[in-house]
mmCIF file of N, CA and C in Angstrom:
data_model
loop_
_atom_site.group_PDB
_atom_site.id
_atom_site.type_symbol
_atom_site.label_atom_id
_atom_site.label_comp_id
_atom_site.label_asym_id
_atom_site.label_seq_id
_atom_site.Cartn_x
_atom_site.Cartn_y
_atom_site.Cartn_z
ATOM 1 N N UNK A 12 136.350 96.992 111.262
ATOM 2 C CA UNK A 12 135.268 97.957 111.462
ATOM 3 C C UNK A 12 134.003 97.235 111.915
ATOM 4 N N UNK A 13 133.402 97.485 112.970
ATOM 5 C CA UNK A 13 132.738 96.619 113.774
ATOM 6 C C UNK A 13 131.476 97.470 113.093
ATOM 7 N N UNK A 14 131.462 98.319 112.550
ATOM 8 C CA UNK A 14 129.988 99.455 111.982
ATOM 9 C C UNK A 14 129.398 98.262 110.808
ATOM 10 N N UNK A 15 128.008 98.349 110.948
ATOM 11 C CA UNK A 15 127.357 97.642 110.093
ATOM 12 C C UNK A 15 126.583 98.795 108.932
ATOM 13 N N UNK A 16 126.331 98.247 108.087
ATOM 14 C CA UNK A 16 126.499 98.937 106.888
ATOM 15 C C UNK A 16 124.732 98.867 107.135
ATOM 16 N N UNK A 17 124.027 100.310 106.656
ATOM 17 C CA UNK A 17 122.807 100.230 107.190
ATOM 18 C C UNK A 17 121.647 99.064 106.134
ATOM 19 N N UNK A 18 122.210 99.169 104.713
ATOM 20 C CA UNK A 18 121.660 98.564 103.845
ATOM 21 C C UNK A 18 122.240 98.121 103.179
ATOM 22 N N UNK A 19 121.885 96.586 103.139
ATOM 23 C CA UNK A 19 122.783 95.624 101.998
ATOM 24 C C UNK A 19 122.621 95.604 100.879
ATOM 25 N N UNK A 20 122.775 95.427 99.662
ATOM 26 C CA UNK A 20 122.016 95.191 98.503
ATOM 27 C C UNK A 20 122.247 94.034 98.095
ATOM 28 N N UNK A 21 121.182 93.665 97.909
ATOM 29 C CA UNK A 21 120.879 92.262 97.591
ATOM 30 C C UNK A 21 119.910 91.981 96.358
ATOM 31 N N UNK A 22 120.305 90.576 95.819
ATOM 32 C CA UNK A 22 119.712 90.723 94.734
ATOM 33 C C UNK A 22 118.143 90.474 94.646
ATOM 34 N N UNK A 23 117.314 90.256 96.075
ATOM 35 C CA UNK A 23 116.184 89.961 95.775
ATOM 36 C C UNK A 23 115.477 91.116 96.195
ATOM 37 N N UNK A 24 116.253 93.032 95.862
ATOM 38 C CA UNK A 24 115.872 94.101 95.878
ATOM 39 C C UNK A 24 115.510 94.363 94.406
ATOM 40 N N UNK A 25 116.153 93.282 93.601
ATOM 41 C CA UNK A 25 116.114 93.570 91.998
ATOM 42 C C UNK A 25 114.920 93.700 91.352
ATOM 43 N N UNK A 26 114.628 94.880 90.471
ATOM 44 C CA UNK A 26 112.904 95.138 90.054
ATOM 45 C C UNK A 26 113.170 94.395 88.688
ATOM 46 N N UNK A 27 114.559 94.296 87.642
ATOM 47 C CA UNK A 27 115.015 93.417 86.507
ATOM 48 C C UNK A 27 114.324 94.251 85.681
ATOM 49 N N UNK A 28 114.333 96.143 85.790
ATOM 50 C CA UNK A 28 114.712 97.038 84.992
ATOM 51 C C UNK A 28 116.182 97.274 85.081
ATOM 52 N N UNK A 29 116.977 97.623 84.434
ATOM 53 C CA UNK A 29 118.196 97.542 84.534
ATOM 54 C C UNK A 29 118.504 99.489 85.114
ATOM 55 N N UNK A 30 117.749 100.318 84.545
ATOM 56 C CA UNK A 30 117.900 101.955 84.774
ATOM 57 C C UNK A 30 117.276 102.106 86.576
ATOM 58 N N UNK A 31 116.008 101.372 86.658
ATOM 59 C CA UNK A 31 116.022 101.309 87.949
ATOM 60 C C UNK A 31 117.023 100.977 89.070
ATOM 61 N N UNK A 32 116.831 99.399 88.875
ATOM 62 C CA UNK A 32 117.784 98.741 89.731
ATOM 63 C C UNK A 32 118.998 99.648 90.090
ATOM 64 N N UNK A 33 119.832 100.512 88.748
ATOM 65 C CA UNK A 33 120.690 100.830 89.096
ATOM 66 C C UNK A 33 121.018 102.325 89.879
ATOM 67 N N UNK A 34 119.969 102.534 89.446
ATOM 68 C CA UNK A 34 119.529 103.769 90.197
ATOM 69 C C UNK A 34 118.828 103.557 92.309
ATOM 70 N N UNK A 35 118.145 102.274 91.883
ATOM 71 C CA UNK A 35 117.825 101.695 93.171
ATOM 72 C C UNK A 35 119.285 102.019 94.388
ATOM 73 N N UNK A 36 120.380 101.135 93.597
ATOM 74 C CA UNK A 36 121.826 100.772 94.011
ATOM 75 C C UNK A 36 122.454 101.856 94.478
ATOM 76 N N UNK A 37 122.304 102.913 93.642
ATOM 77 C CA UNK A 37 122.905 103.734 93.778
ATOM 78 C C UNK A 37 122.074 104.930 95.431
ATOM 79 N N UNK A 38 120.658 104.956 94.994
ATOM 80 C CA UNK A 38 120.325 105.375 96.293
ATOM 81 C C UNK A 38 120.616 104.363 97.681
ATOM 82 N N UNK A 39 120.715 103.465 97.723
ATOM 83 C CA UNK A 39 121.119 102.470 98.992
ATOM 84 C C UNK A 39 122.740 103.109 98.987
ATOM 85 N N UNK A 40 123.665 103.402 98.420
ATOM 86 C CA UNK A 40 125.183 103.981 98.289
ATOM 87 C C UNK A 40 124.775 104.922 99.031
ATOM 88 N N UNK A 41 124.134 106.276 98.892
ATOM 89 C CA UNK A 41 123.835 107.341 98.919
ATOM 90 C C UNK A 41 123.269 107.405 100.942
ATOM 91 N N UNK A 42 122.022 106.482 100.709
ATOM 92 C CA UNK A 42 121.856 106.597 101.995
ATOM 93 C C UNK A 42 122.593 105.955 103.395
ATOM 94 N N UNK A 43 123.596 104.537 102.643
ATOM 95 C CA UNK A 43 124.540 103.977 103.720
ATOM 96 C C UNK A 43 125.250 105.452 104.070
ATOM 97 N N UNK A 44 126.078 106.062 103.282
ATOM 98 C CA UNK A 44 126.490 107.193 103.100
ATOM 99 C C UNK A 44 126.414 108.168 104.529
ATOM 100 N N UNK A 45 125.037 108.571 103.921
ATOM 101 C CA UNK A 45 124.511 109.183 105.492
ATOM 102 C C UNK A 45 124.448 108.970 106.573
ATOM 103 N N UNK A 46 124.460 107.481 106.856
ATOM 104 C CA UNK A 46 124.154 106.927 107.932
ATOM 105 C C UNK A 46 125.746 106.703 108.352
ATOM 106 N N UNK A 47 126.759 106.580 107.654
ATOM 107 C CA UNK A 47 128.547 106.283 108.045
ATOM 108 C C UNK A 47 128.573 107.834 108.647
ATOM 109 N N UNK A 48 128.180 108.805 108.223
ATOM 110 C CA UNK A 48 128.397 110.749 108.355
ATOM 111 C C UNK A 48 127.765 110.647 109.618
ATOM 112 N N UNK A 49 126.584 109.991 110.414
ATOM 113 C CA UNK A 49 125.693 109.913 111.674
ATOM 114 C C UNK A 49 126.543 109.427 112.341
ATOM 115 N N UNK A 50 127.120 108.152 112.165
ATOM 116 C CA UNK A 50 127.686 107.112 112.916
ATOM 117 C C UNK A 50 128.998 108.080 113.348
ATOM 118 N N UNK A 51 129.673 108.344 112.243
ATOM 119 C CA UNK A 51 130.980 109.124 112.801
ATOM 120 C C UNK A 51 130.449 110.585 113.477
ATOM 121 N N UNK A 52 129.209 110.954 113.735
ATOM 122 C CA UNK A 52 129.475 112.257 114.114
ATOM 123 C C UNK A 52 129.795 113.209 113.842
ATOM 124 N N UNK A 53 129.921 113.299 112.407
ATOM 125 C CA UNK A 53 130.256 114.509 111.566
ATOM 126 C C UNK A 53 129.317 115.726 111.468
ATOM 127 N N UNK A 54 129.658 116.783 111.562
ATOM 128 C CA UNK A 54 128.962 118.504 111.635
ATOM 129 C C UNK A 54 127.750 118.361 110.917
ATOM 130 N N UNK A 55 127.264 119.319 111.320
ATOM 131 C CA UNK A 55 125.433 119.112 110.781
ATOM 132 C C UNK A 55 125.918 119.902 108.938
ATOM 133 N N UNK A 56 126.877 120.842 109.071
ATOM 134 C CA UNK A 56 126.602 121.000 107.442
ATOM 135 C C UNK A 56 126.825 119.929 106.825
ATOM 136 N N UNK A 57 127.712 119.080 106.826
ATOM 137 C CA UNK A 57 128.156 117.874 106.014
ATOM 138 C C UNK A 57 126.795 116.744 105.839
ATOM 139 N N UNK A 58 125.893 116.421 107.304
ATOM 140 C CA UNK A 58 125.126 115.998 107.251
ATOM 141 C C UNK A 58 123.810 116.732 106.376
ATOM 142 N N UNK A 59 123.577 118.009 106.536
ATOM 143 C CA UNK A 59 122.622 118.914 105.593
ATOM 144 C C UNK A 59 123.084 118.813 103.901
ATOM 145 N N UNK A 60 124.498 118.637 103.736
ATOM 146 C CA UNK A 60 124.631 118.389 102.182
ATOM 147 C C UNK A 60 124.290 117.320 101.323
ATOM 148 N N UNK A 61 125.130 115.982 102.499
ATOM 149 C CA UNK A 61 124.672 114.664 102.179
ATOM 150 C C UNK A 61 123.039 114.481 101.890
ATOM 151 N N UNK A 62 122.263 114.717 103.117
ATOM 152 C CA UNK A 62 120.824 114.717 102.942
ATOM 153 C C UNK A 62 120.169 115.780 101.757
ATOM 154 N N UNK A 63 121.136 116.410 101.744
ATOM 155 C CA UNK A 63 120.381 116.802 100.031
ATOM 156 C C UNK A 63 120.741 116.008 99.203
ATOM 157 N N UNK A 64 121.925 115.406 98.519
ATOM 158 C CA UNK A 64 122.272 115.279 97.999
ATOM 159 C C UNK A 64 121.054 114.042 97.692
ATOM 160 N N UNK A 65 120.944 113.053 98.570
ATOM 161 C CA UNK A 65 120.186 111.975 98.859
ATOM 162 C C UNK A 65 118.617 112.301 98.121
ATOM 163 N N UNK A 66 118.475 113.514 98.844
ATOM 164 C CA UNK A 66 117.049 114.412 98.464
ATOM 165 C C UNK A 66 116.646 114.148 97.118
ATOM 166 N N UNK A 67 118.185 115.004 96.388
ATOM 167 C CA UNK A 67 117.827 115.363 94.769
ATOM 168 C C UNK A 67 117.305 114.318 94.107
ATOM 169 N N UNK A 68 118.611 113.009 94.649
ATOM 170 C CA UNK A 68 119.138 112.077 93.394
ATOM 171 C C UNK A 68 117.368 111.148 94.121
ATOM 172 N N UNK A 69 116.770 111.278 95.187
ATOM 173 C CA UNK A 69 115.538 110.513 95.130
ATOM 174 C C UNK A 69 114.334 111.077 94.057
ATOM 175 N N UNK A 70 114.646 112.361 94.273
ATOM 176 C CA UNK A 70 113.351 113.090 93.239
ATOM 177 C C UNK A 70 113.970 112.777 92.127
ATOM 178 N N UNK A 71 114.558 112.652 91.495
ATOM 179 C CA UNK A 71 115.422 112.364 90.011
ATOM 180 C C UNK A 71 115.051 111.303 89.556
ATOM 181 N N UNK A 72 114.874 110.084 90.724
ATOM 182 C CA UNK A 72 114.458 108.829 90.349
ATOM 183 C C UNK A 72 113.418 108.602 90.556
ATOM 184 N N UNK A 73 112.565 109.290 91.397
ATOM 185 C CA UNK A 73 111.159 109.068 91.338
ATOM 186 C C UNK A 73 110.255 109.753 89.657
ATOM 187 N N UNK A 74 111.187 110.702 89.461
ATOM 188 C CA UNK A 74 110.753 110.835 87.993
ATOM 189 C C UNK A 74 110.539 110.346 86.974
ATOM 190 N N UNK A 75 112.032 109.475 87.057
ATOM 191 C CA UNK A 75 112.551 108.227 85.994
ATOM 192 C C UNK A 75 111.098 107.451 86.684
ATOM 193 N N UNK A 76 111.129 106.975 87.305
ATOM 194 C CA UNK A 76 110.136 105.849 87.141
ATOM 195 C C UNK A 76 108.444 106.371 86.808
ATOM 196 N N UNK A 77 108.191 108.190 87.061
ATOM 197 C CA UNK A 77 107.013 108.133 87.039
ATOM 198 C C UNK A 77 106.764 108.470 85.233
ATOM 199 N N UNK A 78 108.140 108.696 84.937
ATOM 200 C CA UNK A 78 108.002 109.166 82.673
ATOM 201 C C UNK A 78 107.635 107.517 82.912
ATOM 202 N N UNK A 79 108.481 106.599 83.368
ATOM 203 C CA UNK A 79 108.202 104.935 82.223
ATOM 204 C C UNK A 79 106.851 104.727 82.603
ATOM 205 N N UNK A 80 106.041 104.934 83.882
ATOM 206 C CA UNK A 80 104.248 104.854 84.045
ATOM 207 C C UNK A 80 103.640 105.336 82.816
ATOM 208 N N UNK A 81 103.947 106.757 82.850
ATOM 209 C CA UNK A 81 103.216 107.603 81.970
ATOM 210 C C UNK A 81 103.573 106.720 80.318
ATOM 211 N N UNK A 82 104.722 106.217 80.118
ATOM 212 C CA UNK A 82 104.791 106.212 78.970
ATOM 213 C C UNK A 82 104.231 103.875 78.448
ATOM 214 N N UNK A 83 104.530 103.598 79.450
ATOM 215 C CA UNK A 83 103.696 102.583 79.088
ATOM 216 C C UNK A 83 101.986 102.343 79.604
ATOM 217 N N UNK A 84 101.572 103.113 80.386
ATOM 218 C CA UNK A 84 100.330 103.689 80.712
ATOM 219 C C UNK A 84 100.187 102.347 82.017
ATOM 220 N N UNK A 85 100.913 102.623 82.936
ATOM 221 C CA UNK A 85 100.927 101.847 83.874
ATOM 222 C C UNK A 85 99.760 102.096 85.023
ATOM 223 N N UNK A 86 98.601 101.079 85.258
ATOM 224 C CA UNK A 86 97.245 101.146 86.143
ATOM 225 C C UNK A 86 97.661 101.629 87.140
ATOM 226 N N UNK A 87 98.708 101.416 87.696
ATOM 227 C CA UNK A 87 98.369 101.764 89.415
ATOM 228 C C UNK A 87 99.490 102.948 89.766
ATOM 229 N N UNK A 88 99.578 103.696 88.791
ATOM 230 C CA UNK A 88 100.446 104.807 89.018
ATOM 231 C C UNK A 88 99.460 105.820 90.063
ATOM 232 N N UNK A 89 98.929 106.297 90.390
ATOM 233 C CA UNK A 89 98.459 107.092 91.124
ATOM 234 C C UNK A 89 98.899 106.708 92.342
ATOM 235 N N UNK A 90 98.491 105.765 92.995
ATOM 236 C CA UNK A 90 99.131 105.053 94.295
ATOM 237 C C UNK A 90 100.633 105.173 94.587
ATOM 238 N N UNK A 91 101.402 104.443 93.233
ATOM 239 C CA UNK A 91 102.829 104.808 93.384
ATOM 240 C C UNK A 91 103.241 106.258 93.370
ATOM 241 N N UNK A 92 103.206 106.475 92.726
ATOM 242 C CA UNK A 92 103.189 107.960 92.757
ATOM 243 C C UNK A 92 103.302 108.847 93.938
ATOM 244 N N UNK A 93 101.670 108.385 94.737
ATOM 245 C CA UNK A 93 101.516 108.848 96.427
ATOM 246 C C UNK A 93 102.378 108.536 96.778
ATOM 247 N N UNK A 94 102.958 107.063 96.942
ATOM 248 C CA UNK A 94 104.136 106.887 98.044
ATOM 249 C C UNK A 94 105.088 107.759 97.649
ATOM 250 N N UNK A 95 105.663 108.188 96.352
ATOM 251 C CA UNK A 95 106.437 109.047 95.635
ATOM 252 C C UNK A 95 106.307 109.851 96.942
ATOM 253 N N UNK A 96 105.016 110.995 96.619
ATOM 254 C CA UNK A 96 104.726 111.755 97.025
ATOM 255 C C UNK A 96 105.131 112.213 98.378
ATOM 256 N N UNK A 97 104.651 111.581 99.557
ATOM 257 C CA UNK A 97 104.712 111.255 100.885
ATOM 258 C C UNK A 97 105.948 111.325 101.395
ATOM 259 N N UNK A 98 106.573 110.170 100.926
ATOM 260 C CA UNK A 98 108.447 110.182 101.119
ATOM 261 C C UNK A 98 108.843 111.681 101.101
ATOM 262 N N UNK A 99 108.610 111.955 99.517
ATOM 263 C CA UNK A 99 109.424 113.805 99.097
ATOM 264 C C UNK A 99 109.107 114.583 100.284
ATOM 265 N N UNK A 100 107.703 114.863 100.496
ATOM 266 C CA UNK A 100 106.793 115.416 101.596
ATOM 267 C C UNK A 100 107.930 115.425 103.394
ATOM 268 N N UNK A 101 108.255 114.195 103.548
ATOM 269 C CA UNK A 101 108.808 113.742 104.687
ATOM 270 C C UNK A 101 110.085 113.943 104.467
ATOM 271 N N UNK A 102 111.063 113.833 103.643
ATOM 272 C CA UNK A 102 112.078 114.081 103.218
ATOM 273 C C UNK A 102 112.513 115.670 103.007
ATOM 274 N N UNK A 103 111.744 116.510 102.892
ATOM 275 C CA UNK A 103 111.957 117.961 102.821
ATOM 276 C C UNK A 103 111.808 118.522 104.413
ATOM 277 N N UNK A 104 110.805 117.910 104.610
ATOM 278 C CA UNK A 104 110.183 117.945 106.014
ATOM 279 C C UNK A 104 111.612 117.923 107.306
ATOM 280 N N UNK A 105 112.539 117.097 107.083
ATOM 281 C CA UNK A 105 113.467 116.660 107.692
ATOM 282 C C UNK A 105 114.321 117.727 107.238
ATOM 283 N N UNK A 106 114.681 117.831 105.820
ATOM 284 C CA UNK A 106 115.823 118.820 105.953
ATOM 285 C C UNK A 106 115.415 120.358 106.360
ATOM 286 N N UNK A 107 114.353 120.544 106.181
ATOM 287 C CA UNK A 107 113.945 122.079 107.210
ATOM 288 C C UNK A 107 114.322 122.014 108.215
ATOM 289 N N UNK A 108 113.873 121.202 109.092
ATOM 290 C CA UNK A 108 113.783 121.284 110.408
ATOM 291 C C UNK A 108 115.614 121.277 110.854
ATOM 292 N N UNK A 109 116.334 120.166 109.894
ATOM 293 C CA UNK A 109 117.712 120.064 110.326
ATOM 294 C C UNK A 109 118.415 121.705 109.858
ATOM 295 N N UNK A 110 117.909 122.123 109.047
ATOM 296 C CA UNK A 110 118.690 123.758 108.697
ATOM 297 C C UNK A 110 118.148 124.493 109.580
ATOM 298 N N UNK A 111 116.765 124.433 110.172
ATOM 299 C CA UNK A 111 116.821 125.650 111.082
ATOM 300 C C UNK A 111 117.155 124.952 112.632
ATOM 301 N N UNK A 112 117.983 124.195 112.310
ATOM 302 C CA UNK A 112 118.116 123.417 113.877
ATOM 303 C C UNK A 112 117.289 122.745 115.224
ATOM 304 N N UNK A 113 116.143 122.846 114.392
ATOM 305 C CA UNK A 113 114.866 122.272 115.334
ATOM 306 C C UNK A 113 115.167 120.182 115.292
ATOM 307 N N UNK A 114 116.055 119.862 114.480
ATOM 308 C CA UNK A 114 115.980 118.665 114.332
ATOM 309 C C UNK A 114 117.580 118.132 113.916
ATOM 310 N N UNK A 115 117.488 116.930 114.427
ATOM 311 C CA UNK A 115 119.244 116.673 113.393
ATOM 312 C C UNK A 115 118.821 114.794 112.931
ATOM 313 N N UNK A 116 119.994 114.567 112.358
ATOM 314 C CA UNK A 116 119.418 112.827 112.197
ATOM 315 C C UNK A 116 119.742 111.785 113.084
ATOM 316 N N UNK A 117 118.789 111.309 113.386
ATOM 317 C CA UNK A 117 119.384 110.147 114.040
ATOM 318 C C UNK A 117 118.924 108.842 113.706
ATOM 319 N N UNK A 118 119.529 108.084 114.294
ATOM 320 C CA UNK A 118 119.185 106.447 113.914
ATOM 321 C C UNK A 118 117.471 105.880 113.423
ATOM 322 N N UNK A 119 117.158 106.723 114.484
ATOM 323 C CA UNK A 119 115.519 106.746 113.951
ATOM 324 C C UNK A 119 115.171 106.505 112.903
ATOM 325 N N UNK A 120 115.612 108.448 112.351
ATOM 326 C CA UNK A 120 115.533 108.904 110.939
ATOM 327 C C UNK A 120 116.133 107.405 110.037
ATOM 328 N N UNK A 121 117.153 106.959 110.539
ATOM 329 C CA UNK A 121 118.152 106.054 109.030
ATOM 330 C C UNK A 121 116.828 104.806 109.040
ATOM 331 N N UNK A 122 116.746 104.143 110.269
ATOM 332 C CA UNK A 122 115.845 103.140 109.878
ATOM 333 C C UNK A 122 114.942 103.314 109.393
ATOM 334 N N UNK A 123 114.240 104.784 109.628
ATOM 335 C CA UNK A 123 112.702 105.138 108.593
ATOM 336 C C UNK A 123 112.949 104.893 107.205
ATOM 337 N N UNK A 124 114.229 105.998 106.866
ATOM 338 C CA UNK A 124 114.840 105.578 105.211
ATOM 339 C C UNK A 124 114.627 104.189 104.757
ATOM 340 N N UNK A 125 115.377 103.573 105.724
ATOM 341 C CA UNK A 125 115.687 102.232 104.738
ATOM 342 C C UNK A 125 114.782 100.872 104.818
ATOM 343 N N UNK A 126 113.540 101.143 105.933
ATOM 344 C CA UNK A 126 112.681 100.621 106.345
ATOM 345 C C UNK A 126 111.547 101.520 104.774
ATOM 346 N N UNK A 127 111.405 102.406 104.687
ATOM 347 C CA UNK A 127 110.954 102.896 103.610
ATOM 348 C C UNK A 127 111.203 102.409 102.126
ATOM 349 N N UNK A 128 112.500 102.323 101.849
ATOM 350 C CA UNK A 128 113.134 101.992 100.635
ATOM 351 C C UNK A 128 113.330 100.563 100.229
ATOM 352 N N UNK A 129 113.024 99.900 101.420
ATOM 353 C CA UNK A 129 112.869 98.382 101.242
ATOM 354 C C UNK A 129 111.758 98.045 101.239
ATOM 355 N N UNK A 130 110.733 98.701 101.822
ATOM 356 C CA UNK A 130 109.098 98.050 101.625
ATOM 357 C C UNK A 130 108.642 98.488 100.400
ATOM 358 N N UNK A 131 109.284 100.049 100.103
ATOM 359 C CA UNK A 131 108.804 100.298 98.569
ATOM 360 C C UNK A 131 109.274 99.352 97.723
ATOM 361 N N UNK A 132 110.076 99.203 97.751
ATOM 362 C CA UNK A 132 111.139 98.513 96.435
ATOM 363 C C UNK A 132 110.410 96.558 96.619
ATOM 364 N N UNK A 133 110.483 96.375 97.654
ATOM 365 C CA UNK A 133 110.008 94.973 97.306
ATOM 366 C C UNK A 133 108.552 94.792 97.192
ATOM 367 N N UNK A 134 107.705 95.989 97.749
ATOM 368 C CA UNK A 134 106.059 95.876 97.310
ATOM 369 C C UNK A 134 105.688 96.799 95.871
ATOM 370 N N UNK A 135 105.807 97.993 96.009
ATOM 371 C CA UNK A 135 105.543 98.195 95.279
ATOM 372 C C UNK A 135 106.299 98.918 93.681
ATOM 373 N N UNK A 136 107.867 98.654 93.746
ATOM 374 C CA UNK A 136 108.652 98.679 92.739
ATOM 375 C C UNK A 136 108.765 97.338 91.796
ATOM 376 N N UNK A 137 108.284 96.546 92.908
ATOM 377 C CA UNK A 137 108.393 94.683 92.293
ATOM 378 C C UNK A 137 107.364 94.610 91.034
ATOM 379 N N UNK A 138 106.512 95.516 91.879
ATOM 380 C CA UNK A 138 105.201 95.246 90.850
ATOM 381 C C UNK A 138 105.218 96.048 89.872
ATOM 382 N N UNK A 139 105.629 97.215 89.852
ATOM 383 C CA UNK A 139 105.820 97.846 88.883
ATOM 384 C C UNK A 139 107.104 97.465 88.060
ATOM 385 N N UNK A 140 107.794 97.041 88.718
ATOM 386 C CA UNK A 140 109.008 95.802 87.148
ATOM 387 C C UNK A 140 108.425 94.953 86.360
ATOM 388 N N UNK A 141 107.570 93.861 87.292
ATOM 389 C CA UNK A 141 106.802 93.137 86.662
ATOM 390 C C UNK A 141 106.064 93.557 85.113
ATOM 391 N N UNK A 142 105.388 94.761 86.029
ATOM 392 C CA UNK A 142 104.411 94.990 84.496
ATOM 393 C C UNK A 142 105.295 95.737 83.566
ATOM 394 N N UNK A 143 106.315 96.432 84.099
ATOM 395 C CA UNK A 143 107.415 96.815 82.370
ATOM 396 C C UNK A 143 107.870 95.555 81.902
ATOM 397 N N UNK A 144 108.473 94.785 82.254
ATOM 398 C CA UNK A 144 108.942 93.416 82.103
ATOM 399 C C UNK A 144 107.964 92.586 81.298
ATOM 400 N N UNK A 145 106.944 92.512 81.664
ATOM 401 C CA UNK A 145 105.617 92.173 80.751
ATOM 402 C C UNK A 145 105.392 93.222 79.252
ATOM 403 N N UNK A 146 106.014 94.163 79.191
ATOM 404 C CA UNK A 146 105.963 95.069 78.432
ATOM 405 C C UNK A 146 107.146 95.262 77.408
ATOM 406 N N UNK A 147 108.072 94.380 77.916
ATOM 407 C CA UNK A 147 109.395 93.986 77.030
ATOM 408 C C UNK A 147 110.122 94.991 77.558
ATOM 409 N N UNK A 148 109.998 95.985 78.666
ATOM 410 C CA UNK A 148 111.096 96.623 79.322
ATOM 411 C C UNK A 148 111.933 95.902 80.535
ATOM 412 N N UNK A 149 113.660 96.080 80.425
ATOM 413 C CA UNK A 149 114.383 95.112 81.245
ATOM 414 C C UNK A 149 115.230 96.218 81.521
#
C-alpha cells in the first residue's frame, strides 16, 4: 500500500497525562480514518458520519481537558480553551457545508486537521501536561 498514513503517532506528541495522550491517540486513529474514506473515494454519507464521529469524540475531549483546567485551576485556560473553541467553530462549519453539499473534504481540509492537532498538541497541550504533571497528575 503505497498510501501514507496522514498522521503518525509518535512519542514526542506525548503530553505524559496518560487520559489525554490516550485520548490524543485515539483522535489521530479517528482522523487517519477519514483521510483512508477521502483517499479511497468513498460516498459523502460515509464521509458525513466519519466526520461526525471525529466531531463528537473531539468535543468529548476538549471537555476532558477543560474539567482537569477547571479543577486544578490552570492560568492559561482561557486561551486554550479559544483554540478549543475555534477548531469546534471550524469543524461544524465544515460539516454544514458538506450536508448541504456546498462543500466535501479534501486534502486541504486533512492537512488543516492534522496541521491543527499537531501544533495544538505540541504547543499548547505540552504546556498544559507540564503544569498537571507539576501537579502530580500523569
Amino acid at each position: 500500500d503505497a498510501h501514507m498514513t496522514l498522521i503518525a503517532w509518535s512519542d514526542n506528541l506525548a503530553v505524559h497525562v496518560a487520559e489525554i495522550d490516550m485520548q490524543h491517540q485515539k483522535l489521530v486513529q479517528l482522523i487517519n480514518g477519514l483521510h483512508d474514506h477521502m483517499v479511497a473515494g468513498d460516498a459523502k454519507e460515509i464521509m458525513e458520519k466519519v466526520l461526525d464521529r471525529v466531531i463528537q469524540y473531539t468535543v468529548m475531549h476538549f471537555q476532558t481537558e477543560e474539567k482537569l483546567m477547571q479543577a486544578h485551576g490552570y492560568p492559561n485556560s482561557p486561551t486554550h480553551k479559544h483554540e478549543h473553541a475555534d477548531l469546534t467553530k471550524t469543524a461544524l462549519d465544515l460539516q454544514r457545508k458538506l450536508k448541504s453539499g456546498d462543500s466535501h473534504i479534501t486534502m486541504e481540509t486533512m492537512k488543516f486537521l492534522r496541521d491543527w492537532l499537531q501544533s495544538h498538541i505540541l504547543k499548547t497541550d505540552k504546556a498544559f501536561g507540564a503544569f498537571l504533571n507539576s501537579k502530580g497528575v500523569h
